[in-house]
Short mmCIF file of C-alpha atoms and ligand atoms in Angstrom, two decimals:
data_model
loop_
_atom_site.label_atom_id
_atom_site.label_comp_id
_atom_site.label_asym_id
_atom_site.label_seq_id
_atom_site.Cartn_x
_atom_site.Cartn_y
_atom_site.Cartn_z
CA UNK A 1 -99.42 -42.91 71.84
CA UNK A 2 -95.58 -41.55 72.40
CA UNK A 3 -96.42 -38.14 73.81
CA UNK A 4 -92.43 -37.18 75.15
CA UNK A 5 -89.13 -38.67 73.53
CA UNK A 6 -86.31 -38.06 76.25
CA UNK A 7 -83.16 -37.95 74.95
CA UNK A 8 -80.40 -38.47 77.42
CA UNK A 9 -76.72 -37.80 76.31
CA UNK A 10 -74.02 -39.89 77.71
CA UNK A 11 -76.60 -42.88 77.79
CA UNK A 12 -73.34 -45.50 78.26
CA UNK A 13 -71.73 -43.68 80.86
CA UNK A 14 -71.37 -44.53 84.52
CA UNK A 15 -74.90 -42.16 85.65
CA UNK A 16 -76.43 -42.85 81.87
CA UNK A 17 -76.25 -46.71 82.32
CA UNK A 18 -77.77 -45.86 85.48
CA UNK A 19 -80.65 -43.83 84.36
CA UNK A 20 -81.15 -46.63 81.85
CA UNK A 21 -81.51 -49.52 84.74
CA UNK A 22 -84.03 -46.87 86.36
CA UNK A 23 -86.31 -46.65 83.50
CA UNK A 24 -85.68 -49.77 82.18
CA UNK A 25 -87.22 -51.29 85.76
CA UNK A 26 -90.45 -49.18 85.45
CA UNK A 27 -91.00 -48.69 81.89
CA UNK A 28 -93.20 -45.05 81.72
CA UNK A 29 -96.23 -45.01 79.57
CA UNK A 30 -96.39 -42.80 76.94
CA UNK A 31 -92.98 -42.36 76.85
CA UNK A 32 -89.63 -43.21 74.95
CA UNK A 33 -86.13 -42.84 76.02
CA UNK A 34 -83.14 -42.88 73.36
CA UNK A 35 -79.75 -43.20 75.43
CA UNK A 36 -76.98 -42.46 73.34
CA UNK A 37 -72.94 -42.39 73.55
CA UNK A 38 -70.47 -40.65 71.88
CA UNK A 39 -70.43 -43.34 68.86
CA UNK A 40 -74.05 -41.53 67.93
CA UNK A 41 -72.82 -38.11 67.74
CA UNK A 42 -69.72 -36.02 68.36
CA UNK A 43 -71.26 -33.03 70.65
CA UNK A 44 -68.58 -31.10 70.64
CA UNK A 45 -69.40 -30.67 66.96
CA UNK A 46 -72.70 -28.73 65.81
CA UNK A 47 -73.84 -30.40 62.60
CA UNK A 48 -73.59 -33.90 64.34
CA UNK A 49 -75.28 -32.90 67.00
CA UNK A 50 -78.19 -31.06 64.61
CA UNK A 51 -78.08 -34.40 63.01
CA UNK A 52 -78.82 -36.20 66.07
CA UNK A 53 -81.56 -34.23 67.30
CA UNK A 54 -82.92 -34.00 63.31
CA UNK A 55 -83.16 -37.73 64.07
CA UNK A 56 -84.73 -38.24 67.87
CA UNK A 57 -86.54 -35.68 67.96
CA UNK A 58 -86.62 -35.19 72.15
CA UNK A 59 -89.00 -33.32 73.58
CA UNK A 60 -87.01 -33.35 76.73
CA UNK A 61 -83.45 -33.97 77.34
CA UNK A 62 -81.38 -34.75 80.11
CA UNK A 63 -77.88 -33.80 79.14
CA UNK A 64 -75.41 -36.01 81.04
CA UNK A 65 -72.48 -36.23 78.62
CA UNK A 66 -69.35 -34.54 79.38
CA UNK A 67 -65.37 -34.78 79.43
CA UNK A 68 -65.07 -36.69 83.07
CA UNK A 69 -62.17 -37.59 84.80
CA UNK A 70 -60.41 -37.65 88.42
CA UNK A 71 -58.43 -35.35 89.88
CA UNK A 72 -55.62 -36.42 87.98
CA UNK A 73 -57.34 -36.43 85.03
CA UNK A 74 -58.25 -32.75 85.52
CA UNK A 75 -55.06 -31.79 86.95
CA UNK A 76 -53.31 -32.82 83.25
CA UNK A 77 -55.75 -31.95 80.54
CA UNK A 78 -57.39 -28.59 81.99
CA UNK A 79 -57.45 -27.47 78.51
CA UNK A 80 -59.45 -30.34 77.38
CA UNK A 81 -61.95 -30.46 80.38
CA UNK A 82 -62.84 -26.14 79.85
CA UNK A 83 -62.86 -26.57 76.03
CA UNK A 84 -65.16 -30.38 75.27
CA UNK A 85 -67.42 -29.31 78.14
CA UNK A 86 -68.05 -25.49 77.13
CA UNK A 87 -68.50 -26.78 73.18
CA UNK A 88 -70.84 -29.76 74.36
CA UNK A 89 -73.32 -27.43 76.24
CA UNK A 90 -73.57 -24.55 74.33
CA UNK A 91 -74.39 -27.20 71.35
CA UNK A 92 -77.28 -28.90 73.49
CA UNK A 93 -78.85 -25.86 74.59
CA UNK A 94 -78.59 -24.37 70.89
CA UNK A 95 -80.42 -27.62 69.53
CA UNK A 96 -82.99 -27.51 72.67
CA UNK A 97 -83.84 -24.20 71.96
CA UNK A 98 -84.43 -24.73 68.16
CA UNK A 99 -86.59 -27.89 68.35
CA UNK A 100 -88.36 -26.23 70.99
CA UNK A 101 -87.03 -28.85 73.67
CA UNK A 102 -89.49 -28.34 76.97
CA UNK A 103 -86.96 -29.18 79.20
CA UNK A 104 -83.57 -29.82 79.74
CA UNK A 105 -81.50 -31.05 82.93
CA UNK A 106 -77.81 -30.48 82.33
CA UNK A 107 -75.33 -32.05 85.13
CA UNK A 108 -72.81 -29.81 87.06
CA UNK A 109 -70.68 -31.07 90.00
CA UNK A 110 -69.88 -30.35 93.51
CA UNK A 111 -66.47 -29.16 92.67
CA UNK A 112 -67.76 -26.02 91.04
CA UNK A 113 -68.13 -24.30 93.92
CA UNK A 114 -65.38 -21.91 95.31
CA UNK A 115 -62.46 -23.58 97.25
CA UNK A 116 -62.61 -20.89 99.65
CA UNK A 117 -65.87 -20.86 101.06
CA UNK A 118 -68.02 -21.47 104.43
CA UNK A 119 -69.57 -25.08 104.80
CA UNK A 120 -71.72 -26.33 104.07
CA UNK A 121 -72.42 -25.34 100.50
CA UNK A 122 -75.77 -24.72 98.93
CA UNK A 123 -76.86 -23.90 95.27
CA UNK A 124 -76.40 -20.11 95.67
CA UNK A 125 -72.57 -19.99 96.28
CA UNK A 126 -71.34 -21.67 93.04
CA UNK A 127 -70.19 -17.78 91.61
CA UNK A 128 -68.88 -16.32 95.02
CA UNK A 129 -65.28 -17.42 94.18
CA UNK A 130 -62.54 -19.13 92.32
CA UNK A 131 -62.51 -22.90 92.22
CA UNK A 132 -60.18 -25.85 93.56
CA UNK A 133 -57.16 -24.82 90.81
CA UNK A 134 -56.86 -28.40 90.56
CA UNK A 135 -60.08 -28.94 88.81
CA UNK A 136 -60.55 -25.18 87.06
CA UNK A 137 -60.61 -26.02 83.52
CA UNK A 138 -64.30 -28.30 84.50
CA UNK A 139 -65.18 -26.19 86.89
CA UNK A 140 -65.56 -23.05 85.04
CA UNK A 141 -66.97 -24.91 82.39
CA UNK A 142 -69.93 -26.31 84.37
CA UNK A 143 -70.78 -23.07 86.14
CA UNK A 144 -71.20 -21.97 83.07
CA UNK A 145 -74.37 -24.49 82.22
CA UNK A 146 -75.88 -22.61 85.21
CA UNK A 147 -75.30 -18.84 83.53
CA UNK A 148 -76.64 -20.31 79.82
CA UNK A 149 -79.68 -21.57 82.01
CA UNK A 150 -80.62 -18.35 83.16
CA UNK A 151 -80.14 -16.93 80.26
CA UNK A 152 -82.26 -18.84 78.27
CA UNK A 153 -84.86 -18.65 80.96
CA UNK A 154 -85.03 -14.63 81.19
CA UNK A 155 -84.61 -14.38 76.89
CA UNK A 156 -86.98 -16.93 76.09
CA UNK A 157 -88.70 -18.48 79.07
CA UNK A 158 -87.11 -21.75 78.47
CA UNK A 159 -87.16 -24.58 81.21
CA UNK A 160 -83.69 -25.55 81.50
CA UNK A 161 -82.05 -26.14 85.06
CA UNK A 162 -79.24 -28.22 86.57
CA UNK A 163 -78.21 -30.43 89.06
CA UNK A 164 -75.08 -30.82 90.95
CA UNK A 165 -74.34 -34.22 91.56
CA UNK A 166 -71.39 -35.15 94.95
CA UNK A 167 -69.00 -37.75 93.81
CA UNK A 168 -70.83 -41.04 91.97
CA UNK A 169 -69.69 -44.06 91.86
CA UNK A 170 -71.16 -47.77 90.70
CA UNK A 171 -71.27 -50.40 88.11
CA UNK A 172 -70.31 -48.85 84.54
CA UNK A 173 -68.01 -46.45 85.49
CA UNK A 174 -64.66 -45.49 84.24
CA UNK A 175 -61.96 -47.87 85.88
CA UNK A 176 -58.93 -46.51 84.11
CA UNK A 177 -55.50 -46.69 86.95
CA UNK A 178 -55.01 -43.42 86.03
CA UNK A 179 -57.86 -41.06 84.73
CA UNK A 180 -60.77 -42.29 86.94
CA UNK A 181 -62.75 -40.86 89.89
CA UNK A 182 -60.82 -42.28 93.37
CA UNK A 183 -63.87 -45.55 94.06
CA UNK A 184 -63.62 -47.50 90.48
CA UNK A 185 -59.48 -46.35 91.12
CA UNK A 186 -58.66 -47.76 93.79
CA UNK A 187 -61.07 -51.31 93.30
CA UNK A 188 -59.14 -51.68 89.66
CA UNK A 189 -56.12 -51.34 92.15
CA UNK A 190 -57.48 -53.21 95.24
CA UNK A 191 -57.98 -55.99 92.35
CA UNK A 192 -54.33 -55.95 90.76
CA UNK A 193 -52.89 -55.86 94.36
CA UNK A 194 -54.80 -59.16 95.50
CA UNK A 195 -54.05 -60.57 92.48
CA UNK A 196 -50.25 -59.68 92.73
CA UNK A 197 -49.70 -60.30 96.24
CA UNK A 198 -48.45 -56.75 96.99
CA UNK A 199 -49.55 -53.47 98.84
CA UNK A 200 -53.01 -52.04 98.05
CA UNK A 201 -51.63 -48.66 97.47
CA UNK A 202 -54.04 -44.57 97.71
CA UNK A 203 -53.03 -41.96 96.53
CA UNK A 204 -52.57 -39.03 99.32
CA UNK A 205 -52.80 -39.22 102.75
CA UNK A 206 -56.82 -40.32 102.76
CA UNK A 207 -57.75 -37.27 104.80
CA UNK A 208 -59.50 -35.32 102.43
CA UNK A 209 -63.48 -35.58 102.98
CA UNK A 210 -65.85 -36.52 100.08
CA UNK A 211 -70.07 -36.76 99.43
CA UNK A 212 -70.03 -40.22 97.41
CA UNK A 213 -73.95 -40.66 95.98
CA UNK A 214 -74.55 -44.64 94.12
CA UNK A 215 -75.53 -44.23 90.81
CA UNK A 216 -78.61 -45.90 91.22
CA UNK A 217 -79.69 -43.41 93.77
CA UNK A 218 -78.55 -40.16 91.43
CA UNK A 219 -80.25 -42.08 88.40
CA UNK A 220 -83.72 -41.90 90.49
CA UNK A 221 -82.70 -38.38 91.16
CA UNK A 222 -82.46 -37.15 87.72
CA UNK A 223 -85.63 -39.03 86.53
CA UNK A 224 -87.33 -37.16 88.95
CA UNK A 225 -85.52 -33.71 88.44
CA UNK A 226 -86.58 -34.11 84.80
CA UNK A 227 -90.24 -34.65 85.84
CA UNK A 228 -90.95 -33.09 88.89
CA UNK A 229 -87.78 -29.66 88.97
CA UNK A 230 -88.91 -26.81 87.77
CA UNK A 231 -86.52 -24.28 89.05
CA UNK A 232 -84.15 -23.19 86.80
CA UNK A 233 -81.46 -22.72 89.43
CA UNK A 234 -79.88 -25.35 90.26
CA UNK A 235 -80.52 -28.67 92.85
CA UNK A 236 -77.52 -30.36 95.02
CA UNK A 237 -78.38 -34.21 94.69
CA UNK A 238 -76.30 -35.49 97.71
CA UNK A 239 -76.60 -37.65 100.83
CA UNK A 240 -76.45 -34.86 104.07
CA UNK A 241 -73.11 -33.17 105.43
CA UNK A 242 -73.61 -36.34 108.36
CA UNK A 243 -72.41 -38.91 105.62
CA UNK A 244 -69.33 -37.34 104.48
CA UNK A 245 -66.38 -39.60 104.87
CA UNK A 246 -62.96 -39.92 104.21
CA UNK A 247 -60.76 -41.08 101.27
CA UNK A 248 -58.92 -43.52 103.96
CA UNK A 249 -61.80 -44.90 104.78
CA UNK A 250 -63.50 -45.59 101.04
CA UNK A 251 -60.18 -47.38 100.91
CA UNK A 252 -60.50 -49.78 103.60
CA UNK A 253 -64.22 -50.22 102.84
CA UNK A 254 -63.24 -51.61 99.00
CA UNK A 255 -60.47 -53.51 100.87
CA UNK A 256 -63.07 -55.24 102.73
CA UNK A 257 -65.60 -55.60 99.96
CA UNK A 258 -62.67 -57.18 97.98
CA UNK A 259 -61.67 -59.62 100.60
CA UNK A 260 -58.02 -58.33 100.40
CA UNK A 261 -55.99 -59.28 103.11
CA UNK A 262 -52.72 -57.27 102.25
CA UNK A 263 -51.25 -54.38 103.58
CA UNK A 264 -52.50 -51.28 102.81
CA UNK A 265 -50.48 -47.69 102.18
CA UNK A 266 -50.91 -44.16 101.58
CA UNK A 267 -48.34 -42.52 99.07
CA UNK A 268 -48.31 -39.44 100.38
CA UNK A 269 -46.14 -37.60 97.92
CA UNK A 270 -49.14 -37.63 95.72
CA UNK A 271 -52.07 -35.01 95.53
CA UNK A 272 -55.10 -34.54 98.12
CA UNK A 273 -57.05 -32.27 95.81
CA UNK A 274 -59.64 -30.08 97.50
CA UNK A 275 -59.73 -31.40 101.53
CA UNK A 276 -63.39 -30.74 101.57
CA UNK A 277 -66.50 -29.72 99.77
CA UNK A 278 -68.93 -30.31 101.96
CA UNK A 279 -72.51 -29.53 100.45
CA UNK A 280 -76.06 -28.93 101.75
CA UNK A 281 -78.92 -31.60 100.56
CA UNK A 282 -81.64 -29.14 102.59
CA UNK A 283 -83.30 -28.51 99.62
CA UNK A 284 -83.21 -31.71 97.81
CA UNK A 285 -84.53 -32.46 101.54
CA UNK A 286 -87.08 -30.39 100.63
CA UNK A 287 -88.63 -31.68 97.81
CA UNK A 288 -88.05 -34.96 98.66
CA UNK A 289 -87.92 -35.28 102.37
CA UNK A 290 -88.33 -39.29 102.54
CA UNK A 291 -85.67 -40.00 99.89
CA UNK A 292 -83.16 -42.96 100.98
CA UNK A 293 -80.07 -43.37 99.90
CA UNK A 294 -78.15 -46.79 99.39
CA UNK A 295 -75.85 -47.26 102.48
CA UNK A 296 -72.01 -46.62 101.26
CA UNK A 297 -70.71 -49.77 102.25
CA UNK A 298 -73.45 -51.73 100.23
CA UNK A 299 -72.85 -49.59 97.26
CA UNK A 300 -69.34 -50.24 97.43
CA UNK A 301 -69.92 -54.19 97.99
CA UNK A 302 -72.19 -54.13 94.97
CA UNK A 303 -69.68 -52.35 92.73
CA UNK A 304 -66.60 -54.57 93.44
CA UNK A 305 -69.06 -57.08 92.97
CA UNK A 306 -70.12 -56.07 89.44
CA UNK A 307 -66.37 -54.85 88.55
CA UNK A 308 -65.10 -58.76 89.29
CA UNK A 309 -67.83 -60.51 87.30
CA UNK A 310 -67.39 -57.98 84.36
CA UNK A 311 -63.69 -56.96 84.52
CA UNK A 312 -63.11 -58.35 80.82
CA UNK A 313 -65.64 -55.66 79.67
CA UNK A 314 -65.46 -52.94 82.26
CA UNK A 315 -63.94 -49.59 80.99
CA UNK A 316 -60.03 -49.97 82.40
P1 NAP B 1 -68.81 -41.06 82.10
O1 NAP B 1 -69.10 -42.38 82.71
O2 NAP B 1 -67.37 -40.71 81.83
O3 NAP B 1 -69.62 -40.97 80.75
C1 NAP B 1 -69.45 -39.87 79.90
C2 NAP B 1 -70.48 -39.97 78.81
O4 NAP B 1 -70.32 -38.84 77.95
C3 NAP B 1 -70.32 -41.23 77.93
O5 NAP B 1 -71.59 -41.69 77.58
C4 NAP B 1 -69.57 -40.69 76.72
O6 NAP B 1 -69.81 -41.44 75.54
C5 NAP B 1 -70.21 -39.31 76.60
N1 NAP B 1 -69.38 -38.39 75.84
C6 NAP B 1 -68.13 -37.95 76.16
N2 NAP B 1 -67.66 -37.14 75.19
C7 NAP B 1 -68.65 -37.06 74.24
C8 NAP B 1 -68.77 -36.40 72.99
N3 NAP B 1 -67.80 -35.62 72.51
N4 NAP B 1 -69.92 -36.56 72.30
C9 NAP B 1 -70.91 -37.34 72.76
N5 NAP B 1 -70.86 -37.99 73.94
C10 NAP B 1 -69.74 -37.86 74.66
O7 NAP B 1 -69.39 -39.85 82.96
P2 NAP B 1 -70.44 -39.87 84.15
O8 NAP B 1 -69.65 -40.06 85.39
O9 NAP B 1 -71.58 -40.76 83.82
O10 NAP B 1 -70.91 -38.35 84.14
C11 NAP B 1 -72.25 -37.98 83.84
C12 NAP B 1 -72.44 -36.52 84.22
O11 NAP B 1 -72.27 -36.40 85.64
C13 NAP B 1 -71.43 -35.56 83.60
O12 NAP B 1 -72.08 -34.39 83.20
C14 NAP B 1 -70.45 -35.27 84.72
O13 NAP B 1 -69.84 -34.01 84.55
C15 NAP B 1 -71.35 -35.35 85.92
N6 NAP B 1 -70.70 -35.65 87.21
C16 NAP B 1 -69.98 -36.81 87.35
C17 NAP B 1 -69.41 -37.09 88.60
C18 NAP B 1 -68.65 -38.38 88.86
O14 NAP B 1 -68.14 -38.55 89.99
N7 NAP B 1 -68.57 -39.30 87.92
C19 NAP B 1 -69.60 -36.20 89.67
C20 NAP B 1 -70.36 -35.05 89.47
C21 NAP B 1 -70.91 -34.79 88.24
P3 NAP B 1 -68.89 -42.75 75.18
O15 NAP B 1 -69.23 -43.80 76.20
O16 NAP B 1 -69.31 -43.13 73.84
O17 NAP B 1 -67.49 -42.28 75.29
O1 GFB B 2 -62.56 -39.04 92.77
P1 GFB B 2 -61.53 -38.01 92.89
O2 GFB B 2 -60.46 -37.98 91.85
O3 GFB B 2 -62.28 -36.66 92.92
O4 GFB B 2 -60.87 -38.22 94.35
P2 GFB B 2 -62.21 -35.22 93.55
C1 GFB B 2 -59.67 -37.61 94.66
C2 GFB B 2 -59.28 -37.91 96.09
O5 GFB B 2 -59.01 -39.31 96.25
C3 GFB B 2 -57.97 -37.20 96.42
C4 GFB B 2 -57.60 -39.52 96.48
O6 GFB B 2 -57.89 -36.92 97.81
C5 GFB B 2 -56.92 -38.23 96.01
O7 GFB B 2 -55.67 -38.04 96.67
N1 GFB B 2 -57.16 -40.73 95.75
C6 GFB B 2 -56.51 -41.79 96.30
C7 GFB B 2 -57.34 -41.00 94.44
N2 GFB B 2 -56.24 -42.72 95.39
C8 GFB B 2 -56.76 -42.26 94.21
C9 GFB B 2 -56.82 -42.81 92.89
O8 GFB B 2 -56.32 -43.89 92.60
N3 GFB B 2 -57.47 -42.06 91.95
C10 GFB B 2 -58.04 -40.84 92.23
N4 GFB B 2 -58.70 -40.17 91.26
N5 GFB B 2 -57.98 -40.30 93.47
C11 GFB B 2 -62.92 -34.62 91.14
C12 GFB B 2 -62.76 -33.39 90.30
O9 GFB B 2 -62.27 -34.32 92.29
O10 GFB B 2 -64.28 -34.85 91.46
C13 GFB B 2 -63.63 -33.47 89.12
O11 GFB B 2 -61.39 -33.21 89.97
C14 GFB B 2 -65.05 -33.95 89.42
O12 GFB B 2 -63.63 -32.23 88.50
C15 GFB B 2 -65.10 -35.07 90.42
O13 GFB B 2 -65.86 -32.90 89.85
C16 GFB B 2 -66.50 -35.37 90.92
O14 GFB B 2 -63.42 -35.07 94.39
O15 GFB B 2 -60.94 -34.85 94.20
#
């Protein structure tokens, strides 16, 4: 007997595909997952989303669709990233609320938090300040998901909470040259550059310090947020403060995992973004204090390795 549907929005995105592998592995009793895409419903729309949840039915939902992108990405359509986000949330947690959803785990990010803060960051210090300008138009957006959560909480006693997700990175993800996140950039480019016979070229000066969490890892993260997180204020899901490591170095790791012999440059004359945002996993630590996560370099090896065997398919 089905006794929960899960619905999980952006179900062929980079942490959806993930979540899919997860489940997929370990099958739960009782339970069925529907993992849709945006070809299943626009959510930025209300009656297609009604229509979707008229048809699933979820008991629970885990709401990982959104408007993604890079810091370039974000630094060009700001518009785009405040207005697709704000409409696709405020539509989920409409619907959850009137099919009487039990629970919902919407995503936030790392970069919500104020530029100008101390480090490191924990889950109470996403509202104590403006955000990276860079990024504004998301980052407003996603605090947001943390304000509707309360509010449903205190008005209706409904069990929605968040999570806020470091930088992810893995197989599935968005590879575009000049939208994506800086790991699936800069293998598409590690790629064309060994292919080409010319410079394997970053963006910046590869200073700037970054959390990256394997979307494997994350995907066993949600799962259990969804079962086991009852809180409805939010959960950093990130390797410690210890792993942080620097955009130069992510480079020459891919470099390595690519086999690419060439020279490699910095192009300074283009952005750095936020140099740090350096977050606290104490309390994921304290939920889960044996959690481990998938060593960088590994991650990175398996990702080049899935981005070569599928690059006719891979989002570019
Ligand atoms: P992704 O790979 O870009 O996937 C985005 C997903 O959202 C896709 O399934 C896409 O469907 C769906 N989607 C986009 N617009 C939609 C719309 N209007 N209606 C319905 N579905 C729509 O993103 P991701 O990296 O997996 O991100 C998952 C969550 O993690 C997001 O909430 C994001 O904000 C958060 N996050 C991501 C990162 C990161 O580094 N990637 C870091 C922190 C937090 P189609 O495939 O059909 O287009
Ligand atoms: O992944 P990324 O765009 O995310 O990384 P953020 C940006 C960093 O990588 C900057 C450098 O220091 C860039 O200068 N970089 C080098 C590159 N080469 C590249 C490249 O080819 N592509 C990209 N994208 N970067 C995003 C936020 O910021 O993080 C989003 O803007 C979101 O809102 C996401 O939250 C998780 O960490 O800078």
């Amino acid at each position: 007997m089905i006794e929960d549907i899960t619905l999980v929005t952006g179900g062929t995105g980079l942490v959806g595909r993930a979540v899919q592998e997860v489940i997929e592995a370990a099958p739960p009793q009782g339970q069925k997952w529907v993992f849709v895409g945006s070809k299943d419903a626009d959510l930025t729309n209300y009656e297609s989303t009604k229509a979707l949840f008229e048809r699933v039915r979820p008991t629970q939902v885990l709401h990982l669709a959104a408007f993604v992108g890079g810091l370039f990405a974000n630094m060009e359509y700001k518009v785009q990233f405040w207005r697709k986000n704000i409409l696709m949330q405020d539509n989920i947690m409409v619907l959850c609320h009137e099919h009487g959803v039990k629970k919902l785990v919407s995503c936030l990010s790392t970069c919500v938090f104020p530029d100008k803060t101390t480090y490191p960051i924990d889950e109470t210090m996403i509202h104590n300040g403006p955000p990276h300008p860079s990024n504004e138009g998301y980052a407003y957006a996603k605090r947001l998901v943390d304000v509707q959560n309360r509010m449903y909480n205190s008005q209706y006693g409904c069990n929605y909470t968040s999570v806020i997700p470091t930088n992810i990175f893995g197989k599935h993800d968005n590879f575009n040259l000049k939208d994506s996140h800086v790991i699936p950039g800069l293998i598409h480019k590690c790629y064309l550059a060994q292919k080409a016979g010319e410079p394997f070229t970053i963006m910046g000066t590869g200073k700037p310090l970054r959390q990256f969490i394997y979307s494997l890892d994350l995907a066993k993260l949600m799962v259990w947020a969804l079962r086991e997180y009852n809180e409805p204020d939010p959960i950093i899901l990130s390797v410690g403060p210890e792993d942080e490591v620097a955009i130069g170095d992510v480079a020459r790791s891919i470099a390595r995992a690519m086999d690419f012999q060439g020279e490699v440059r910095f192009d300074a004359t283009k952005a750095d973004g936020q140099f740090k945002k350096t977050a606290s996993n104490a309390k994921l630590r304290r939920y889960l204090p044996g959690f481990k996560f998938t060593d960088i370099d590994d991650a990175i090896g398996e990702t080049v390795a899935w981005f070569k065997a599928n690059y006719a398919s891979a989002r570019t």
